[in-house]
Amino acid sequence: MRDVVYSVRGLSVEYPTREGSTRAVDDVSLDIHKGEILGLVGESGCGKSTLGKSLLRMQSPGRIVEGELWFGGRDLMTLGERQMQKLRGRNLSMVFQDPMTSLNPVERIVDHIVETVQTHEPGVSEAAARDRARDLARRLGILENRIDDYPHQFSGGMRQRIMIALALALNADVVVADEPTTALDVIVEAQFLDLLRELRDEFDLTIVMITHNIGVVAEIADRVAVMYAARLTELATVDRFFAETRHPYSQGLLRSVPNIDLDEQSLSTMSGAPPSLLYPPPGCRFHPRCPHAMEVCTAEQPAMADVGPAHEAACWLYLDHAGSPPLEVVSDA
Amino acid sequence: MAVDLETREAGWQQDLERAGLLRRLLRARKWHGADWWFVAIASVMVVAFIVLALFPGFFAPHDPREQVGPRFLAPGEKPDVESLIIPGDSGITSLLDIVGDERVPTAVVEGTPSSQAARDEADRITQVLQDRGEDVRLRLRVQRHDTIQEALDELVAGDAVIAVASSAAFDEVADDYPSLDVAGPVFEGQTLSSFLLGTNQIGQDVLSRLIWGTRIALIIGFSASFFSLFIGVPLGLFAGFTGGKTDRVLTVFMDSLYAFPGLILAIAITAVLGPSIINVIVAIAVLYIPTYYRIVRGQTLSVKESLFVEAARSLGAKSRVVLTRYVFPNVIPSVAIIFSVNIADAILTGAGLSFLGLGLPPTTPDWGIDLARGQETIQRASWLITFPGVAVMLVVLAFTMMGEGLMEIFNPKLRDR
C-alpha cells in the first residue's frame, strides 16, 4: 500500500441554521494515499462537497466541531488561518464545479498564474512566473499565446484546464476536485478525465474527485468512498467496489445507473428520499430505505469495519450484533 | 496541421484586437443602436460644457460681474445710448480727438438728453486731462435743433464738427445720411452692440454669466461627486467585505442618511456651514455618499461570494489581494456609471441651493442665483430665467443621458434600479 499523504480522523462539520445546527459531515475518518485518485460519491446534500472543502479548511460558513486533519505530519486543525493560507495553493488546492465562474473575469489568465506563484514564492520575478505560466499552459494543451487572453475568451473545457493549471502551478500535493466535470459535456469530460490521468502519472498528483457520477468514478478513480447523509458508508478499491458492493446503499446506487447491457424495462430506483440532516433517523441513517433493515439498524449506528481486503463498510449486515431476525422491509410506497 | 489552424485563428483574433480604439467605438453603434447614439450625443455635449468651463474667459464676450450695458436689454435688442455722430471722412473716433482751444460746434436735438450727456462727458474728459497735468480742455459749443434731420444737415454742411444723438433716433434716419457714421457711444464704457442673450437687471451680460456659470456648475458637480465617491466607495468596500457589526452599523447610518429628503439635508448643512463654494460641495457630497455606499456594498457582497473569489482563496490568496484584485475591479464599473448620473444630480442640487439663496456668495456668476433673480422679474424680462433654466436642463440632460446610456450598454442588470 502506498504512503498516506492526508489523513482525516473523526471529522464532523456543522452548519448553523435557524432551526439549529446541521451536521453535514459526521464522524468521517479517511486516509488519502499518495498518487491516488480517490472518488468521493454520494447524492446531492450528503456532505461530500463540505468534506472536500474541509480538507482545505474552506468549509465556511460551516464549522469543524470535531476531528483531526493530518497532513505533512501536522494536524491542520492546530494551524492558524495565516498558516493555512500558505498551505492552500502550495500543498493543497481545489478545482471547482463551474469553470465558467471560477476565474476572475477582469484578469488575464497569465495574471492568475503569476499571482498564485508570487503569493507563495514572493522571490519569483514576474518574468520567471510568466515563463512558468507559459510552460504550464503548454503542458495542459493551451496555446502559449493565449495565456494573455481573458477568461471569457475560453470555452468551459479550456477554463477547467486553466483551473487545473492553477492547482498545478505550485505542484500541490493534494488537489480536491469538486465535481470538475459536471458542467462539461461528455466529450470534453472524457478529454478532461484523460488529462487528469496523465497529470496524475506525470506529477504523481493526489486527487480527491468529488462527484455524483458513478461512471466518472469507474473511469478514473483508484478507490471509492461513498457518503450517505453525512456519514461514510463504504470505502474500497474501485475494482472491489464494483465487483463486490457491500453496503445496501451502494448496491442501490449501482442498480439505479442505467445499463445498456441489461434487458430491463424500467430503471430500478431506491425508495424514499435522503433524510433531513437536521433530524437524522436514529441508528443507521439508511435504515428507513434499506431492504435489509434489522432491529439493530434502528437503534445503533454501525461503525466502519473491514469487509474484505482493502474494503470497509458501515453496515450491521457485516457486523456482529445481538442477533435478531430481519425486520419487515420498510416501504414508503 | 491542427496547430497551424489554431495559430491562424489566433492571428485573426489579434487583428480584431489591433483595430484602433476609435474604430471599435464607431463600430459599436451597430450593437447598441439607440443607446450608442444617446451616449455619443451626450458625450459631445459633456465635452462642450467641459471646454466652456475650462476656458470661460475665451468664450464669454464680457466680464460676468461688470455692468456692460443698459439694464433689461432683451436678447438681440440694440441698446439705445447717446452716440457720437461724425462725417465719415473726419477721422474722429472719440471726443478725445477734438480736444483743443476752440469750442467745438456740436449739433444736438432740442429736448433730448443728448446735450447734457455731451457736456457731462466733455467735462469728465477735461477733468481727466487736467489731472494728468495737461493744460488742455474740451469745450463744446452746443447748437440745438428741433429735429434730428436739422442737426444732421448742419453736420453734413460742415457747420458742426460732431453731432450727438441717441443711437435709436439716428438709426431711423441713417439711410438718408450715407456720409455720416456713428463713431461710438458718448460715454466711455458704454456699448452700441446688442447682447445675444440680453442683459439682466443690473446690466450684466446674460451670456457671459451663463458661460462662467458653467464653470461653477461643473466644479460643484464634479467635486461633490468625487468627494462622495472617495468616501462612499471605500466605506462600501470595507463594510461589504468585512461584514458583521461594522457593516450593520454603517449600513443603518447610511440608510438613515439616504432616507433624508436630499435638498432639505443640503439646506441644513449649508445653513450651518455658511456660504462658500466649498461648503456647498461638502453639503452635496454628504448627500450622495450613501448612493455609492449602497451600490458598492451590494456588489461587494455578491462578488465576495462568487466562485472565483472562493477559487482564489483555495489557492491561498490573501484578503488584501482578494479585495484589490478580485472585488474592487469587478465593482468599479457600476461606480463609474453612477458617477455620471450623480454629477447631473449634484449640479441640480447645487443650482437648487443657490436658487434658495443658500450656499454661494451673491456676486458669483451662477445659474441658480441667476434663476432666483430672474424669477423676480419674470413678467418684464422672461429671458433672465429662460436661459439659465435651459443651461441647467442641458447639462443635467447631457450627464444623465451619458450615464444612463453607458449603464444600458455596460451593465444591463442595473437597468431597473
XYZ file of C-alpha atoms in Angstrom:
750
model
C 0.000 0.000 0.000
C 1.219 3.499 -0.786
C 2.002 6.181 1.761
C -0.815 8.060 3.371
C -0.498 11.722 2.406
C -3.574 13.077 4.146
C -5.489 11.525 6.977
C -8.905 12.606 8.192
C -9.776 11.450 11.705
C -13.286 11.686 13.152
C -14.174 14.830 11.218
C -17.526 16.468 11.967
C -18.679 19.694 10.331
C -21.773 21.633 11.332
C -23.659 24.433 9.600
C -25.558 26.853 11.772
C -29.164 27.179 10.583
C -32.236 28.835 12.021
C -33.526 25.531 13.298
C -30.282 24.523 14.931
C -27.030 23.148 13.629
C -26.957 20.734 10.758
C -24.225 18.166 10.771
C -23.133 17.952 7.142
C -20.171 15.694 7.851
C -20.469 13.297 10.761
C -17.516 11.441 12.223
C -15.721 10.731 8.952
C -12.330 9.038 9.013
C -10.458 8.555 5.788
C -6.908 8.071 4.519
C -5.809 9.572 1.229
C -2.882 7.782 -0.370
C -0.098 9.414 -2.273
C -0.637 9.419 -6.017
C -4.140 8.020 -5.980
C -7.380 9.331 -7.343
C -9.985 8.933 -4.665
C -13.565 9.138 -5.882
C -15.941 10.593 -3.330
C -19.514 9.832 -4.350
C -22.919 10.424 -2.895
C -26.149 12.154 -3.752
C -26.706 15.895 -3.526
C -26.615 17.216 0.009
C -24.850 14.209 1.518
C -21.926 16.349 2.623
C -19.315 15.337 0.079
C -18.525 18.902 -1.014
C -18.340 20.019 2.596
C -15.916 17.192 3.304
C -13.837 18.214 0.293
C -13.701 21.873 1.323
C -12.925 20.903 4.905
C -9.731 19.283 3.665
C -8.519 22.834 2.942
C -10.450 24.232 5.891
C -12.577 26.194 3.423
C -15.868 24.888 4.838
C -17.034 28.354 5.962
C -19.792 29.114 6.994
C -19.682 25.565 8.349
C -17.668 24.872 11.487
C -15.417 21.916 12.118
C -16.658 20.808 15.513
C -14.563 17.701 15.906
C -11.793 15.817 14.248
C -8.226 15.973 13.103
C -6.803 16.664 9.666
C -3.334 15.175 9.452
C -1.207 16.448 6.624
C 2.569 16.619 6.371
C 2.978 15.424 9.934
C 0.774 18.171 11.370
C -2.818 18.396 12.444
C -4.173 21.224 10.291
C -6.748 21.996 12.972
C -3.965 23.375 15.138
C -2.792 25.842 12.479
C -3.757 29.474 12.362
C -5.570 30.980 9.387
C -2.341 32.543 8.103
C -0.505 29.222 8.069
C -3.493 27.624 6.344
C -3.307 30.325 3.701
C 0.262 29.284 2.987
C -0.739 25.674 2.569
C -3.586 26.484 0.216
C -2.357 26.590 -3.333
C 1.120 25.408 -2.355
C 0.243 21.999 -0.867
C -3.500 21.712 -1.090
C -5.614 23.142 -3.826
C -9.050 22.915 -5.228
C -10.805 22.828 -8.582
C -14.409 23.916 -8.589
C -17.510 22.678 -10.297
C -18.296 25.626 -12.510
C -15.353 26.628 -14.707
C -17.353 29.489 -16.200
C -17.345 31.500 -12.990
C -14.278 30.313 -11.133
C -11.850 32.683 -12.877
C -11.656 36.407 -12.225
C -13.345 37.990 -15.265
C -11.168 41.103 -15.174
C -7.798 39.367 -15.005
C -5.831 37.750 -17.807
C -5.097 34.046 -17.499
C -1.398 34.658 -17.134
C -2.031 37.031 -14.243
C -3.968 34.343 -12.411
C -0.983 32.042 -12.570
C 1.597 34.733 -11.846
C -0.427 35.867 -8.865
C -0.656 32.342 -7.449
C 3.048 31.714 -7.944
C 4.057 35.024 -6.412
C 1.717 34.618 -3.473
C 3.590 31.540 -2.394
C 7.042 32.313 -3.704
C 7.484 36.051 -3.249
C 11.047 35.830 -4.569
C 9.998 34.735 -8.055
C 10.238 37.524 -10.598
C 7.360 38.478 -12.863
C 9.226 37.182 -15.895
C 10.040 33.843 -14.277
C 6.432 33.425 -13.184
C 5.304 34.176 -16.718
C 7.673 31.563 -18.066
C 6.178 29.094 -15.667
C 2.675 30.040 -16.768
C 3.649 29.510 -20.399
C 5.199 26.173 -19.565
C 2.122 25.028 -17.673
C -0.152 26.173 -20.450
C 1.806 24.181 -22.975
C 1.675 21.060 -20.871
C -2.080 21.414 -20.425
C -2.660 21.854 -24.138
C -3.358 25.583 -24.093
C -1.642 27.627 -26.778
C 1.094 29.739 -25.253
C -0.035 32.942 -26.884
C -3.496 32.528 -25.435
C -2.448 32.979 -21.840
C -2.731 36.724 -22.374
C -6.451 36.363 -23.006
C -9.268 36.930 -20.579
C -11.368 34.092 -19.142
C -14.437 34.915 -21.233
C -12.437 34.141 -24.363
C -12.143 30.487 -23.350
C -14.572 27.598 -23.509
C -15.662 25.674 -20.432
C -13.257 22.800 -21.014
C -10.359 25.209 -21.547
C -11.204 27.068 -18.380
C -11.295 23.851 -16.396
C -7.810 23.138 -17.728
C -6.735 26.565 -16.587
C -8.130 25.809 -13.138
C -6.048 22.648 -13.116
C -3.052 24.683 -14.262
C -3.579 26.967 -11.284
C -3.771 23.969 -8.964
C -0.590 22.618 -10.526
C 1.277 25.923 -10.624
C 2.997 25.074 -7.364
C 2.788 21.307 -7.602
C 0.151 20.855 -4.938
C 0.326 17.556 -3.077
C -3.406 17.069 -2.901
C -5.923 18.514 -5.359
C -9.553 18.445 -4.336
C -11.702 18.482 -7.459
C -15.279 19.350 -6.608
C -17.412 17.938 -9.423
C -14.973 19.261 -12.036
C -16.766 17.700 -14.976
C -20.380 18.360 -14.055
C -20.557 21.497 -16.171
C -18.830 19.911 -19.168
C -20.382 17.888 -21.945
C -19.449 14.215 -22.220
C -16.775 14.628 -24.881
C -14.956 17.384 -23.056
C -15.487 15.430 -19.855
C -13.730 12.395 -21.346
C -10.845 14.587 -22.550
C -10.587 16.203 -19.176
C -10.517 12.857 -17.366
C -7.751 11.656 -19.703
C -5.825 14.816 -18.913
C -6.255 14.266 -15.183
C -4.957 10.736 -15.504
C -1.935 11.885 -17.491
C -1.182 14.612 -14.987
C -1.514 12.187 -12.119
C 1.062 9.935 -13.766
C 3.344 12.802 -14.676
C 3.283 14.761 -11.423
C 2.417 11.942 -9.044
C -0.597 14.006 -8.152
C -3.089 13.030 -5.479
C -6.623 13.884 -6.472
C -9.797 13.751 -4.413
C -12.526 13.650 -7.018
C -15.905 14.637 -5.680
C -18.718 13.577 -7.977
C -22.211 12.211 -8.085
C -21.445 10.444 -11.322
C -20.545 6.859 -10.598
C -19.427 6.451 -14.199
C -16.691 9.049 -13.718
C -15.527 7.142 -10.666
C -15.389 3.863 -12.550
C -13.460 5.613 -15.296
C -10.764 7.311 -13.317
C -10.683 6.533 -9.603
C -8.386 4.110 -7.816
C -10.541 3.979 -4.714
C -14.121 4.900 -3.973
C -15.588 6.459 -0.854
C -19.371 6.541 -0.614
C -21.172 9.025 1.596
C -24.765 8.920 2.710
C -26.424 11.515 4.937
C -23.161 12.999 6.219
C -21.562 9.651 7.026
C -19.090 7.485 5.205
C -20.778 4.197 4.309
C -18.301 2.350 2.146
C -14.656 2.638 1.166
C -12.987 0.265 -1.288
C -10.668 -0.018 -4.235
C -12.551 0.634 -7.397
C -12.318 -2.969 -8.605
C -13.647 -4.430 -5.387
C -16.330 -1.774 -5.143
C -17.854 -2.639 -8.482
C -17.239 -6.375 -8.125
C -18.397 -6.887 -4.559
C -20.512 -3.963 -3.493
C -21.229 -4.417 0.189
C -23.319 -1.607 1.567
C -27.014 -1.768 0.623
C -26.892 1.927 -0.264
C -24.017 1.402 -2.685
C -25.850 -1.560 -4.157
C -28.913 0.610 -4.641
C -26.788 3.330 -6.249
C -25.293 0.915 -8.742
C -28.656 -0.618 -9.550
C -30.095 2.777 -10.378
C -27.437 3.506 -13.009
C -28.830 2.799 -16.480
C -27.085 -0.196 -18.010
C -27.406 -0.827 -21.694
C -26.364 -4.488 -21.296
C -29.241 -5.404 -19.056
C -32.568 -6.131 -20.614
C -34.647 -4.129 -18.191
C -37.927 -2.489 -18.983
C -37.615 0.151 -16.296
C -34.775 1.509 -14.226
C -34.781 0.279 -10.662
C -34.904 3.087 -8.154
C -34.347 3.359 -4.445
C -37.473 4.011 -2.471
C -37.689 7.012 -0.164
C -35.561 10.121 -0.053
C -32.391 11.043 1.824
C -33.172 12.100 5.398
C -33.038 15.643 6.664
C -29.679 16.262 8.255
C -31.382 18.394 10.879
C -33.319 15.398 12.164
C -31.429 12.315 11.033
C -33.085 8.967 11.767
C -31.761 7.076 14.798
C -29.452 4.147 14.224
C -28.159 3.554 10.736
C -29.191 6.547 8.633
C -30.065 4.371 5.703
C -32.392 2.011 7.558
C -35.707 3.651 6.519
C -34.816 2.913 2.899
C -32.819 -0.241 3.395
C -34.229 -3.522 2.049
C -32.249 -5.451 4.670
C -33.043 -3.333 7.715
C -32.935 -5.165 11.034
C -33.923 -4.182 14.511
C -30.395 -3.254 15.450
C -30.236 -0.857 12.485
C -32.929 1.333 14.021
C -31.134 1.623 17.320
C -27.405 1.839 16.814
C -25.128 3.374 14.230
C -22.820 0.874 12.582
C -19.114 1.733 12.519
C -16.808 1.319 9.518
C -15.329 -2.165 9.564
C -13.295 -4.352 7.254
C -15.459 -6.396 4.951
C -12.703 -7.654 2.694
C -9.182 -6.787 1.573
C -8.905 -3.012 1.311
C -12.642 -2.781 1.684
C -14.584 -1.203 4.516
C -18.298 -0.674 5.005
C -20.542 0.607 7.764
C -23.393 -1.873 7.862
C -24.797 -4.188 10.519
C -25.083 -6.947 7.915
C -21.346 -7.438 8.209
C -21.000 -6.770 11.919
C -21.506 -8.911 14.952
C -24.582 -7.842 16.808
C -27.174 -9.231 19.170
C -28.741 -11.474 16.575
C -32.251 -10.552 15.785
C -34.477 -11.540 12.927
C -34.575 -9.125 9.996
C -37.349 -6.598 10.158
C -40.145 -6.330 7.665
C -38.894 -4.433 4.695
C -39.897 -0.872 5.173
C -41.699 0.514 2.227
C -42.580 4.088 1.552
C -44.676 3.321 -1.453
C -1.938 20.870 -39.311
C -4.142 21.385 -36.314
C -1.627 23.722 -34.737
C -1.403 25.616 -37.999
C -5.149 26.174 -37.961
C -5.104 27.350 -34.405
C -2.303 29.849 -34.927
C -4.149 31.261 -37.886
C -7.241 31.611 -35.755
C -5.276 33.351 -33.028
C -3.833 35.722 -35.619
C -7.289 36.618 -36.772
C -8.305 37.403 -33.223
C -5.296 39.624 -32.782
C -6.235 41.501 -35.948
C -9.568 42.253 -34.359
C -7.832 43.454 -31.214
C -5.483 45.643 -33.212
C -8.329 47.666 -34.680
C -7.969 51.150 -33.208
C -9.987 52.187 -30.214
C -11.755 54.853 -32.227
C -12.752 52.397 -34.926
C -14.015 49.944 -32.362
C -16.021 52.668 -30.674
C -17.532 53.597 -34.021
C -18.367 50.005 -34.852
C -20.101 49.583 -31.527
C -23.072 51.591 -32.771
C -24.237 48.553 -34.700
C -24.527 46.573 -31.490
C -26.046 49.141 -29.211
C -28.233 51.167 -31.534
C -30.101 53.959 -29.804
C -28.042 53.703 -26.622
C -24.904 54.315 -28.623
C -26.349 57.479 -30.133
C -27.515 58.603 -26.697
C -24.017 58.237 -25.346
C -22.402 59.798 -28.415
C -24.607 62.892 -28.392
C -24.393 63.256 -24.645
C -20.610 62.906 -24.720
C -20.314 65.677 -27.292
C -22.465 67.887 -25.075
C -20.478 66.995 -21.983
C -17.198 67.721 -23.738
C -18.571 71.052 -24.954
C -19.617 72.014 -21.438
C -16.262 70.990 -20.056
C -14.437 73.100 -22.651
C -16.690 76.055 -21.792
C -15.977 75.563 -18.122
C -12.234 75.328 -18.685
C -11.936 78.464 -20.830
C -14.877 80.709 -19.956
C -12.748 83.828 -20.480
C -12.157 82.846 -24.090
C -15.818 82.281 -24.915
C -17.507 84.910 -22.765
C -17.744 88.305 -24.536
C -17.893 90.296 -21.312
C -16.946 90.203 -17.665
C -19.833 88.421 -15.907
C -19.610 90.652 -12.839
C -19.443 94.035 -14.622
C -22.250 96.244 -15.786
C -21.646 96.249 -19.522
C -24.848 97.616 -20.949
C -28.229 99.065 -20.187
C -30.442 97.122 -17.834
C -33.099 94.713 -19.085
C -31.947 94.687 -22.667
C -33.782 91.913 -24.487
C -31.783 89.327 -26.450
C -30.609 90.824 -29.711
C -32.073 94.258 -28.957
C -29.809 97.200 -29.734
C -29.128 99.417 -26.762
C -30.318 102.992 -27.070
C -27.346 105.097 -25.990
C -26.240 108.630 -26.683
C -23.789 108.307 -29.506
C -21.248 110.405 -31.285
C -22.082 111.023 -34.929
C -19.408 112.229 -37.307
C -18.865 112.697 -41.009
C -17.416 109.503 -42.366
C -14.199 111.147 -43.604
C -13.422 113.208 -40.500
C -11.177 110.637 -38.838
C -12.655 111.339 -35.425
C -13.148 108.217 -33.324
C -13.921 109.700 -29.915
C -14.288 113.001 -28.101
C -10.589 112.865 -27.224
C -9.754 113.578 -30.866
C -11.346 117.011 -30.765
C -9.650 118.339 -27.670
C -8.303 121.840 -28.328
C -8.535 125.595 -27.689
C -11.547 126.164 -29.893
C -15.053 125.444 -28.774
C -16.239 122.533 -30.865
C -19.576 123.140 -32.621
C -21.849 120.259 -31.607
C -25.292 119.637 -33.126
C -27.951 118.216 -30.812
C -31.722 117.912 -30.833
C -33.638 120.160 -28.512
C -35.378 118.430 -25.607
C -33.293 115.233 -25.636
C -30.690 114.236 -23.017
C -28.046 114.495 -25.726
C -26.685 117.965 -24.892
C -26.443 117.119 -21.209
C -24.687 113.833 -21.976
C -22.233 115.582 -24.344
C -21.372 118.260 -21.814
C -21.016 115.773 -18.944
C -18.613 113.637 -20.907
C -16.667 116.707 -22.103
C -16.297 117.898 -18.502
C -15.160 114.447 -17.436
C -12.540 114.323 -20.168
C -11.302 117.793 -19.274
C -11.038 116.746 -15.656
C -9.073 113.628 -16.593
C -6.712 115.614 -18.796
C -6.060 118.229 -16.140
C -5.496 115.549 -13.549
C -2.812 114.274 -15.841
C -1.251 117.731 -15.820
C -2.036 118.626 -19.416
C -3.267 122.177 -19.823
C -5.927 121.475 -22.405
C -9.692 121.475 -22.236
C -12.531 120.088 -24.218
C -15.212 122.682 -24.728
C -18.325 122.190 -26.812
C -20.489 124.807 -28.441
C -23.856 123.141 -28.382
C -26.158 124.095 -31.246
C -29.737 122.983 -30.610
C -32.137 121.933 -33.377
C -35.794 120.989 -33.469
C -35.369 117.707 -35.320
C -32.600 115.232 -35.819
C -32.690 115.910 -39.570
C -31.814 119.560 -38.986
C -28.998 118.619 -36.666
C -27.568 116.151 -39.141
C -27.980 118.552 -42.058
C -25.830 121.026 -40.183
C -23.200 118.354 -39.670
C -23.255 117.474 -43.370
C -22.979 121.157 -44.264
C -19.869 121.455 -42.105
C -21.333 123.954 -39.650
C -20.882 121.450 -36.869
C -17.953 119.130 -36.262
C -19.889 116.470 -34.438
C -23.467 115.624 -33.570
C -24.772 113.801 -30.510
C -27.995 111.824 -30.653
C -29.497 108.673 -29.337
C -28.478 105.712 -31.404
C -32.071 104.633 -31.919
C -33.024 108.028 -33.302
C -30.046 108.057 -35.638
C -30.731 104.520 -36.876
C -34.165 105.616 -38.059
C -32.749 108.241 -40.424
C -29.320 106.790 -41.065
C -30.210 105.728 -44.617
C -30.707 109.350 -45.622
C -27.216 110.311 -44.488
C -24.814 107.869 -46.038
C -21.880 110.177 -45.413
C -22.369 110.094 -41.641
C -21.113 107.458 -39.257
C -21.510 106.548 -35.618
C -18.091 106.849 -34.009
C -19.195 105.240 -30.761
C -21.074 105.869 -27.566
C -20.597 109.246 -25.979
C -19.874 107.741 -22.568
C -16.750 105.682 -22.404
C -17.557 102.120 -21.409
C -20.993 102.044 -22.954
C -21.620 99.811 -25.884
C -23.642 100.141 -29.026
C -23.740 96.470 -29.875
C -26.560 94.178 -28.901
C -26.322 91.245 -26.448
C -27.048 87.774 -27.768
C -28.973 86.707 -24.682
C -29.767 90.179 -23.373
C -28.761 91.811 -20.119
C -30.103 91.450 -16.611
C -31.449 93.900 -14.083
C -28.021 95.333 -13.306
C -26.788 95.472 -16.878
C -24.670 92.316 -16.811
C -24.403 90.193 -19.932
C -26.577 87.101 -19.560
C -24.478 85.042 -21.991
C -21.251 85.755 -20.145
C -22.841 84.853 -16.855
C -24.102 81.601 -18.352
C -20.653 80.688 -19.643
C -18.942 81.472 -16.364
C -21.782 79.706 -14.578
C -20.864 76.515 -16.428
C -17.595 76.567 -14.563
C -19.313 76.881 -11.180
C -21.848 74.186 -12.056
C -19.217 71.709 -13.207
C -16.922 72.474 -10.297
C -19.766 71.735 -7.904
C -20.915 68.668 -9.828
C -17.513 67.070 -10.270
C -16.061 67.929 -6.863
C -19.138 66.840 -4.946
C -19.351 63.585 -6.881
C -15.636 62.861 -6.474
C -15.875 63.689 -2.811
C -18.739 61.279 -2.201
C -17.104 58.663 -4.419
C -13.875 58.782 -2.455
C -15.720 58.346 0.799
C -18.601 56.133 -0.278
C -16.653 53.561 -2.307
C -14.033 52.624 0.317
C -16.697 52.534 3.017
C -18.894 50.293 0.892
C -15.988 48.003 0.060
C -14.955 47.831 3.684
C -18.447 47.186 5.018
C -19.319 44.630 2.367
C -16.038 42.807 2.666
C -15.734 42.607 6.424
C -19.422 42.213 7.190
C -20.531 41.706 10.774
C -21.261 44.512 13.229
C -19.275 47.245 11.444
C -21.280 46.552 8.319
C -24.571 46.720 10.154
C -23.791 49.962 11.967
C -22.506 51.632 8.793
C -25.473 50.461 6.778
C -28.010 51.735 9.288
C -26.208 55.081 9.347
C -26.065 55.326 5.557
C -29.687 54.283 5.195
C -30.814 56.965 7.605
C -28.800 59.499 5.622
C -30.408 58.184 2.454
C -33.879 58.461 3.949
C -33.500 62.230 4.426
C -35.074 64.360 1.696
C -31.984 65.395 -0.261
C -32.404 69.126 -0.694
C -33.555 69.623 2.905
C -30.421 67.946 4.207
C -28.230 70.030 1.894
C -30.022 73.189 3.031
C -29.416 72.271 6.653
C -25.737 71.598 6.077
C -25.075 74.794 4.098
C -27.083 76.827 6.599
C -24.794 75.543 9.336
C -21.537 75.845 7.385
C -22.179 79.233 5.857
C -21.959 80.446 2.245
C -18.954 79.331 0.224
C -18.450 77.054 -2.720
C -16.518 74.526 -0.597
C -19.402 74.241 1.830
C -21.856 73.685 -0.998
C -19.623 70.886 -2.293
C -19.401 69.298 1.145
C -23.151 69.519 1.666
C -23.921 67.884 -1.677
C -21.204 65.268 -1.230
C -22.653 64.160 2.099
C -25.974 63.784 0.334
C -24.615 61.333 -2.234
C -22.232 59.232 -0.147
C -24.984 56.679 0.603
C -25.642 56.172 -3.115
C -22.099 54.922 -3.670
C -22.020 53.098 -0.392
C -25.136 51.075 -1.146
C -24.150 50.111 -4.660
C -20.579 49.201 -3.755
C -21.559 47.304 -0.632
C -24.179 45.294 -2.508
C -21.800 44.457 -5.321
C -19.030 43.593 -2.883
C -21.329 41.222 -1.054
C -22.172 39.388 -4.239
C -18.654 39.372 -5.700
C -17.262 38.212 -2.374
C -19.429 35.115 -2.555
C -18.652 34.373 -6.175
C -16.874 31.209 -7.130
C -13.794 32.917 -8.478
C -13.143 34.506 -5.108
C -13.550 31.141 -3.418
C -11.231 29.642 -6.019
C -8.658 32.354 -5.335
C -8.876 31.642 -1.622
C -8.415 27.947 -2.273
C -5.157 28.906 -3.965
C -4.011 30.805 -0.913
C -4.877 34.391 -1.915
C -4.742 36.818 0.996
C -7.684 39.033 1.898
C -5.857 42.106 0.667
C -5.275 40.529 -2.727
C -8.876 39.356 -2.926
C -10.071 42.866 -2.147
C -7.782 44.737 -4.515
C -7.582 42.346 -7.447
C -10.859 40.479 -7.307
C -13.534 42.528 -5.607
C -12.537 46.085 -6.490
C -12.096 45.694 -10.282
C -15.408 43.865 -10.509
C -17.233 46.535 -8.530
C -15.815 49.668 -10.128
C -17.701 49.609 -13.490
C -21.042 50.219 -11.835
C -19.490 53.037 -9.823
C -18.251 54.753 -12.973
C -21.746 54.730 -14.392
C -23.407 56.027 -11.254
C -20.776 58.743 -11.161
C -22.027 60.304 -14.381
C -25.663 60.337 -13.293
C -24.526 61.575 -9.918
C -22.825 64.635 -11.422
C -26.127 65.621 -13.001
C -27.876 65.253 -9.649
C -25.219 67.268 -7.860
C -25.428 70.115 -10.415
C -29.173 70.202 -9.995
C -28.925 70.241 -6.211
C -26.235 72.928 -6.369
C -28.456 75.100 -8.568
C -31.348 74.416 -6.201
C -29.309 75.563 -3.216
C -28.221 78.827 -4.772
C -31.728 79.382 -6.111
C -32.836 79.336 -2.498
C -30.148 81.878 -1.700
C -28.012 79.414 0.218
C -24.501 78.422 -0.438
C -22.823 80.723 -2.921
C -21.846 84.370 -2.399
C -24.368 86.531 -4.302
C -21.839 88.006 -6.743
C -20.945 84.572 -8.152
C -21.988 84.044 -11.765
C -24.119 81.010 -11.001
C -27.169 79.619 -12.742
C -29.100 79.103 -9.536
C -28.532 82.706 -8.461
C -29.488 83.988 -11.915
C -32.654 81.898 -11.808
C -33.596 83.259 -8.414
C -33.041 86.851 -9.562
C -34.743 86.329 -12.888
C -37.769 84.878 -11.196
C -38.466 88.273 -9.569
C -38.813 89.958 -12.946
C -40.226 87.108 -14.959
C -43.028 89.200 -16.466
C -40.788 92.020 -17.559
C -37.758 90.039 -18.689
C -38.522 86.392 -19.263
C -35.094 85.764 -20.841
C -33.440 86.185 -17.466
C -34.983 82.964 -16.206
C -35.227 81.093 -19.521
C -31.555 80.842 -20.426
C -30.142 79.741 -17.052
C -33.000 77.244 -16.867
C -32.167 75.864 -20.294
C -28.489 75.680 -19.325
C -29.245 73.666 -16.185
C -31.503 71.406 -18.190
C -28.926 70.802 -20.942
C -26.087 69.988 -18.555
C -28.213 67.668 -16.456
C -29.609 66.063 -19.585
C -26.141 65.520 -21.039
C -24.732 63.853 -17.944
C -27.841 61.788 -17.280
C -28.087 60.663 -20.880
C -24.459 59.661 -20.874
C -24.764 57.800 -17.594
C -27.987 56.012 -18.434
C -26.733 55.136 -21.901
C -23.495 53.732 -20.555
C -25.477 51.816 -17.971
C -27.593 50.213 -20.682
C -24.501 49.307 -22.646
C -22.228 48.063 -19.903
C -24.474 46.851 -17.156
C -27.953 45.870 -18.293
C -28.546 44.264 -14.910
C -28.624 47.662 -13.235
C -31.387 48.811 -15.566
C -34.253 48.627 -13.125
C -32.627 50.499 -10.270
